[in-house]
Short mmCIF file of C-alpha atoms in Angstrom, two decimals:
data_model
loop_
_atom_site.label_atom_id
_atom_site.label_comp_id
_atom_site.label_asym_id
_atom_site.label_seq_id
_atom_site.Cartn_x
_atom_site.Cartn_y
_atom_site.Cartn_z
CA MET A 1 0.00 0.00 0.00
CA SER A 2 1.37 3.42 -0.93
CA ASN A 3 2.39 6.04 1.62
CA ARG A 4 -0.43 8.26 0.40
CA LYS A 5 -3.04 5.59 1.13
CA TRP A 6 -1.57 4.98 4.59
CA THR A 7 -1.75 8.70 5.23
CA LEU A 8 -5.41 8.87 4.23
CA ILE A 9 -6.20 5.95 6.55
CA LEU A 10 -4.28 7.30 9.55
CA ILE A 11 -5.57 10.89 9.44
CA PRO A 12 -9.14 10.06 10.63
CA VAL A 13 -7.62 7.97 13.43
CA PHE A 14 -5.05 10.58 14.47
CA LEU A 15 -7.31 13.65 14.57
CA PRO A 16 -9.70 12.44 17.33
CA PHE A 17 -6.70 11.24 19.35
CA ALA A 18 -5.02 14.63 18.98
CA TRP A 19 -8.22 16.41 20.04
CA LEU A 20 -8.56 14.22 23.16
CA LEU A 21 -4.90 14.81 24.02
CA LEU A 22 -5.39 18.56 23.69
CA GLN A 23 -8.48 18.52 25.95
CA PHE A 24 -6.63 16.46 28.54
CA THR A 25 -3.66 18.83 28.46
CA LEU A 26 -5.86 21.91 28.88
CA SER A 27 -7.77 20.31 31.75
CA SER A 28 -4.49 19.32 33.45
CA LEU A 29 -3.13 22.84 33.09
CA GLN A 30 -6.32 24.34 34.57
CA ILE A 31 -6.22 21.96 37.55
CA HIS A 32 -2.53 22.74 38.03
CA GLN A 33 -3.34 26.46 37.99
CA PHE A 34 -6.02 26.00 40.64
CA ALA A 35 -3.64 23.93 42.77
CA GLU A 36 -0.95 26.60 42.54
CA GLN A 37 -3.47 29.23 43.62
CA LEU A 38 -4.40 27.17 46.65
CA LYS A 39 -0.86 26.31 47.74
CA THR A 40 -0.48 29.69 49.36
CA VAL A 41 -3.67 29.34 51.41
CA SER A 42 -2.71 28.52 54.99
CA PRO A 43 -4.53 28.74 58.35
CA THR A 44 -4.30 31.78 60.58
CA ASP A 45 -5.88 32.81 63.87
CA GLY A 46 -8.47 34.98 62.12
CA GLY A 47 -8.69 38.74 61.67
CA SER A 48 -5.89 40.39 59.75
CA GLY A 49 -4.23 38.06 57.26
CA THR A 50 -7.22 35.73 57.02
CA LYS A 51 -7.13 33.73 53.77
CA VAL A 52 -10.53 33.42 52.08
CA VAL A 53 -11.17 31.26 49.00
CA LEU A 54 -14.08 32.28 46.75
CA ILE A 55 -15.07 29.43 44.41
CA SER A 56 -17.16 30.74 41.52
CA GLN A 57 -19.61 28.87 39.32
CA GLU A 58 -17.74 30.02 36.20
CA LEU A 59 -14.45 31.90 36.37
CA ASP A 60 -15.02 34.76 33.91
CA ASN A 61 -18.78 34.99 34.18
CA PHE A 62 -20.06 38.60 34.39
CA PHE A 63 -22.15 37.88 37.48
CA TRP A 64 -19.39 36.06 39.38
CA ARG A 65 -16.79 38.69 38.56
CA SER A 66 -19.18 41.19 40.16
CA ILE A 67 -19.39 39.02 43.29
CA GLU A 68 -15.59 38.90 43.33
CA GLN A 69 -15.43 42.70 43.03
CA GLY A 70 -17.64 43.20 46.09
CA ALA A 71 -15.88 40.53 48.13
CA ARG A 72 -12.39 41.77 47.28
CA LYS A 73 -13.13 45.38 48.13
CA GLU A 74 -14.65 44.41 51.49
CA ALA A 75 -11.83 41.95 52.23
CA GLU A 76 -9.24 44.69 51.75
CA GLN A 77 -10.93 46.75 54.47
CA TYR A 78 -10.47 43.91 56.97
CA GLY A 79 -6.95 42.98 55.88
CA MET A 80 -8.13 39.65 54.45
CA ARG A 81 -6.64 37.98 51.39
CA LEU A 82 -9.13 36.75 48.80
CA ASP A 83 -8.28 33.98 46.33
CA TYR A 84 -10.79 33.80 43.47
CA ILE A 85 -10.95 30.49 41.56
CA GLY A 86 -13.48 28.48 39.55
CA PRO A 87 -14.00 26.28 36.49
CA GLY A 88 -13.56 27.84 33.06
CA ARG A 89 -17.05 26.68 32.12
CA ILE A 90 -19.96 25.62 34.30
CA ASN A 91 -18.98 22.28 35.80
CA PRO A 92 -20.41 21.17 39.18
CA SER A 93 -17.90 18.30 39.37
CA GLU A 94 -15.06 20.81 39.10
CA GLN A 95 -16.63 22.96 41.82
CA ILE A 96 -16.63 19.90 44.10
CA LYS A 97 -12.94 19.22 43.34
CA LEU A 98 -12.01 22.84 44.03
CA LEU A 99 -13.86 22.81 47.34
CA ASP A 100 -11.99 19.65 48.32
CA LYS A 101 -8.66 21.29 47.40
CA ALA A 102 -9.48 24.44 49.36
CA ILE A 103 -10.21 22.33 52.44
CA ALA A 104 -7.01 20.31 51.97
CA ALA A 105 -5.06 23.60 51.71
CA ARG A 106 -6.60 24.65 55.04
CA ALA A 107 -8.15 27.91 53.90
CA ASP A 108 -9.36 30.04 56.79
CA ALA A 109 -12.79 30.45 55.18
CA ILE A 110 -14.51 29.46 51.97
CA LEU A 111 -17.26 31.17 49.94
CA VAL A 112 -19.12 28.87 47.53
CA GLN A 113 -22.24 28.56 45.42
CA GLY A 114 -24.67 25.86 46.54
CA ILE A 115 -25.18 23.16 43.88
CA ASN A 116 -27.60 20.74 45.65
CA ASP A 117 -25.20 17.81 45.65
CA PRO A 118 -24.67 15.25 48.47
CA GLU A 119 -20.88 15.09 48.00
CA TYR A 120 -20.71 18.86 48.07
CA ARG A 121 -22.70 18.94 51.32
CA ARG A 122 -20.37 16.31 52.79
CA LEU A 123 -17.37 18.49 51.99
CA ILE A 124 -19.01 21.58 53.48
CA ASP A 125 -19.69 19.56 56.64
CA LYS A 126 -16.07 18.37 56.60
CA ALA A 127 -14.86 21.97 56.40
CA ALA A 128 -17.09 22.95 59.31
CA GLY A 129 -15.73 20.03 61.34
CA LEU A 130 -12.21 21.31 60.72
CA GLY A 131 -13.17 24.78 61.88
CA ILE A 132 -13.30 26.29 58.38
CA PRO A 133 -16.45 28.44 58.05
CA VAL A 134 -18.27 28.12 54.72
CA ILE A 135 -20.68 30.77 53.46
CA THR A 136 -22.86 30.05 50.44
CA ILE A 137 -23.44 32.83 47.90
CA ASP A 138 -26.00 33.15 45.08
CA THR A 139 -27.49 29.71 45.78
CA ASP A 140 -27.87 28.08 49.19
CA GLU A 141 -26.97 24.57 50.37
CA PRO A 142 -29.48 24.52 53.25
CA ASP A 143 -29.02 20.90 54.38
CA SER A 144 -25.31 21.39 55.02
CA GLN A 145 -23.42 22.87 57.96
CA ARG A 146 -22.68 26.06 56.05
CA LEU A 147 -22.37 29.07 58.32
CA ALA A 148 -24.74 31.34 56.40
CA TYR A 149 -26.28 32.09 53.01
CA VAL A 150 -26.06 35.46 51.24
CA GLY A 151 -27.85 36.09 47.95
CA THR A 152 -31.11 36.39 46.07
CA ASP A 153 -34.22 34.59 47.22
CA ASN A 154 -34.22 32.67 43.95
CA GLU A 155 -37.61 31.03 44.31
CA GLY A 156 -39.04 34.38 45.36
CA ALA A 157 -37.48 36.07 42.33
CA GLY A 158 -39.10 33.45 40.12
CA LYS A 159 -42.46 34.17 41.73
CA ARG A 160 -41.97 37.87 41.15
CA MET A 161 -41.24 37.21 37.49
CA GLY A 162 -44.44 35.18 37.27
CA GLU A 163 -46.45 38.06 38.71
CA LEU A 164 -44.90 40.51 36.23
CA VAL A 165 -45.63 38.27 33.24
CA ALA A 166 -49.19 37.67 34.44
CA LYS A 167 -49.78 41.41 34.74
CA ALA A 168 -48.21 42.28 31.37
CA SER A 169 -50.11 39.54 29.55
CA GLY A 170 -53.50 40.27 31.05
CA GLU A 171 -53.32 36.74 32.48
CA ARG A 172 -53.60 35.12 29.03
CA GLY A 173 -51.06 33.80 26.54
CA ASP A 174 -48.39 31.22 25.71
CA ILE A 175 -45.00 31.51 27.38
CA GLY A 176 -41.53 30.26 26.47
CA VAL A 177 -38.73 30.00 29.03
CA VAL A 178 -34.95 29.95 28.66
CA ILE A 179 -32.79 28.96 31.64
CA SER A 180 -29.02 28.73 31.80
CA ASN A 181 -28.79 25.07 32.77
CA GLU A 182 -31.10 22.53 34.37
CA ARG A 183 -28.28 21.44 36.71
CA VAL A 184 -27.92 24.93 38.20
CA GLU A 185 -29.83 25.13 41.47
CA ASN A 186 -30.70 28.84 41.32
CA GLN A 187 -32.25 28.31 37.88
CA ARG A 188 -34.29 25.38 39.18
CA LEU A 189 -35.56 27.49 42.08
CA ARG A 190 -36.46 30.46 39.87
CA LEU A 191 -38.31 28.18 37.48
CA ALA A 192 -40.17 26.52 40.37
CA GLY A 193 -41.26 29.90 41.72
CA PHE A 194 -42.31 31.06 38.25
CA ARG A 195 -44.35 27.92 37.63
CA SER A 196 -46.10 28.21 40.98
CA VAL A 197 -47.47 31.64 39.97
CA ILE A 198 -48.25 30.92 36.32
CA GLY A 199 -50.11 27.78 37.38
CA ARG A 200 -52.67 29.96 39.17
CA TYR A 201 -53.87 31.47 35.87
CA PRO A 202 -55.85 29.15 33.56
CA GLY A 203 -55.27 31.48 30.62
CA LEU A 204 -51.47 31.30 30.87
CA ARG A 205 -49.48 28.33 29.58
CA ILE A 206 -45.75 27.53 29.59
CA VAL A 207 -45.33 25.73 26.28
CA GLU A 208 -41.59 24.98 26.35
CA ILE A 209 -38.44 25.38 28.46
CA ARG A 210 -34.99 25.43 26.86
CA SER A 211 -31.45 25.59 28.26
CA SER A 212 -28.79 28.05 27.06
CA ASP A 213 -25.85 26.49 28.94
CA ILE A 214 -24.78 30.01 30.04
CA SER A 215 -24.11 30.96 26.42
CA ARG A 216 -25.48 33.96 24.54
CA LEU A 217 -25.12 32.02 21.28
CA GLN A 218 -27.05 29.04 22.67
CA ALA A 219 -29.71 31.28 24.18
CA ALA A 220 -30.31 32.82 20.74
CA GLN A 221 -30.35 29.46 18.97
CA GLN A 222 -32.61 27.76 21.50
CA ALA A 223 -35.02 30.70 21.55
CA GLN A 224 -35.12 30.75 17.74
CA ASN A 225 -35.86 27.01 17.61
CA MET A 226 -38.57 27.40 20.24
CA LEU A 227 -40.24 30.29 18.44
CA ALA A 228 -40.12 28.41 15.14
CA ARG A 229 -41.80 25.41 16.74
CA TYR A 230 -44.36 27.46 18.66
CA PRO A 231 -45.08 30.65 16.68
CA GLU A 232 -48.00 31.40 19.01
CA ILE A 233 -45.60 32.27 21.86
CA ARG A 234 -45.89 35.94 22.79
CA TYR A 235 -43.97 36.02 26.08
CA VAL A 236 -40.43 34.70 26.62
CA VAL A 237 -38.59 34.74 29.94
CA GLY A 238 -34.83 34.40 30.39
CA PHE A 239 -33.66 33.45 33.87
CA SER A 240 -29.93 34.16 33.56
CA ALA A 241 -27.92 37.19 32.44
CA LEU A 242 -27.14 36.06 28.88
CA ASP A 243 -30.62 34.72 28.12
CA GLY A 244 -32.35 38.09 27.63
CA PRO A 245 -29.93 39.37 24.94
CA GLY A 246 -29.98 35.95 23.29
CA ILE A 247 -33.77 35.88 23.13
CA LEU A 248 -33.75 39.39 21.66
CA GLU A 249 -31.31 38.30 18.97
CA ALA A 250 -33.58 35.38 18.09
CA SER A 251 -36.59 37.69 17.92
CA GLU A 252 -34.75 40.02 15.53
CA ARG A 253 -33.63 37.12 13.35
CA ILE A 254 -37.19 35.95 12.78
CA GLY A 255 -38.56 39.47 12.57
CA SER A 256 -41.02 39.12 15.45
CA ARG A 257 -42.48 42.46 16.52
CA SER A 258 -45.06 41.11 18.94
CA LEU A 259 -42.74 39.26 21.33
CA HIS A 260 -42.51 40.42 24.95
CA ILE A 261 -39.13 39.59 26.51
CA PHE A 262 -38.47 39.44 30.26
CA ALA A 263 -34.83 39.30 31.33
CA PHE A 264 -32.57 38.88 34.37
CA ASP A 265 -29.64 41.01 35.56
CA ASP A 266 -28.19 44.28 34.35
CA MET A 267 -25.70 43.62 31.58
CA ALA A 268 -25.16 46.81 29.56
CA GLU A 269 -26.74 45.20 26.49
CA THR A 270 -29.83 44.24 28.46
CA LEU A 271 -30.25 47.73 29.90
CA GLU A 272 -29.88 49.30 26.47
CA ALA A 273 -32.56 46.97 25.08
CA VAL A 274 -34.89 47.90 27.96
CA ARG A 275 -34.36 51.61 27.24
CA ASP A 276 -35.10 50.96 23.55
CA ASN A 277 -38.33 49.09 24.42
CA LYS A 278 -36.96 45.86 22.93
CA ILE A 279 -37.00 44.09 26.28
CA GLU A 280 -40.05 44.56 28.48
CA LEU A 281 -38.21 44.55 31.80
CA THR A 282 -35.34 42.97 33.69
CA ILE A 283 -35.07 41.79 37.28
CA VAL A 284 -31.74 42.97 38.65
CA GLN A 285 -29.79 41.21 41.40
CA GLN A 286 -27.00 42.58 43.56
CA PRO A 287 -23.86 40.45 43.04
CA VAL A 288 -21.47 43.12 44.33
CA GLU A 289 -23.57 43.39 47.49
CA MET A 290 -23.55 39.58 47.84
CA GLY A 291 -19.76 39.44 47.83
CA ALA A 292 -19.36 42.35 50.23
CA MET A 293 -22.01 41.08 52.66
CA ALA A 294 -20.50 37.58 52.75
CA ILE A 295 -17.13 39.01 53.78
CA LYS A 296 -18.76 41.27 56.37
CA LEU A 297 -20.60 38.31 57.93
CA LEU A 298 -17.37 36.34 57.93
CA ASN A 299 -15.50 39.15 59.68
CA ASP A 300 -18.24 39.41 62.32
CA TYR A 301 -18.04 35.65 62.86
CA LEU A 302 -14.27 35.71 63.29
CA LYS A 303 -14.78 38.38 65.97
CA GLY A 304 -17.05 36.03 67.90
CA ASN A 305 -20.48 37.09 66.67
CA ASP A 306 -23.04 34.60 65.34
CA PRO A 307 -24.13 35.71 61.84
CA GLN A 308 -27.68 35.78 60.56
CA GLU A 309 -28.24 32.43 58.88
CA ILE A 310 -29.96 33.78 55.75
CA THR A 311 -29.43 37.22 54.24
CA TYR A 312 -31.44 37.95 51.11
CA THR A 313 -29.90 40.69 49.00
CA ARG A 314 -32.08 43.20 47.18
CA VAL A 315 -33.65 42.78 43.77
CA TYR A 316 -35.36 45.46 41.73
CA GLU A 317 -36.97 45.81 38.33
CA ILE A 318 -36.07 48.08 35.44
CA HIS A 319 -39.03 48.57 33.10
CA ALA A 320 -39.15 49.69 29.49
CA ASP A 321 -41.55 52.51 30.36
CA SER A 322 -39.48 53.91 33.22
CA SER A 323 -35.82 54.57 33.96
CA ASP A 324 -36.55 54.35 37.68
CA LYS A 325 -35.63 51.38 39.80
CA THR A 326 -38.74 49.72 41.14
CA SER A 327 -37.94 47.87 44.36
CA GLY A 328 -38.95 44.22 44.43
CA ASP A 329 -39.35 42.12 47.55
CA GLY A 330 -37.78 39.07 45.89
CA GLY A 331 -40.65 37.04 47.31
CA ARG A 332 -39.13 37.15 50.80
#
């Protein structure tokens, strides 16, 4: 057999192997990077010099970078050191590994997102048993020995969204929903709250729920597919920051002028669309406040004070017909 024929045979075999090798190398490098970050985390007696590890859901996510901003600024005031780590893409298994590493490195305190996982709860309990306080941010892990939770009342925010859609629709119409990921606990809670309200109105119907996997591109594609399949949909809700802009892109692609879009969070693109009456409204959370409040509670705890177990941060609405912030109770 000629060399050319051998080459043609080997190329299809080699390419998948090379791709797998590349993925393995990148994953190993990321884990090594996380390990290097955690090597410097060592126990102290609290107060000045306290080492705090903040484990994000997704490292460069807009929302989590805002949490980091608030936590870092507050930590500086108390002389704490903040190490910010997280998976490159949403990956609960990686969050579990990073929590385990932070405990092994004997961090003085850990801030994490709840993910509703038994192994995760076991690790939080392990940290508590070792004297390492754990505070959950954004999403709670209520059945664990976490010290406190700071963040949005996610089920309450979902209920609030349901009330807003019911009011805007006159309690009649077909609804589409886009969530970031079915595995993400805060999305599950928001959807549960939303469903509990919509279910009270016989004239309202949720016809389909799609996942964007925390991707603007996927949000647009999934919304477009949903609208093509159900052209009668007039109301679409996005429950994570990238979903609103993605739904709007899908609406513009298909030329829909009668679609009412309800978004979450205050990305610049979302706010601009609200001002231009392209998005009906957005429910805005307070990630900077979450980070700052978690550090404040931690500092109080290290000084001997018992923190409040649950602290719900504010949410408010920005409407297309008003530039004012309308305070929402988050369903508390």
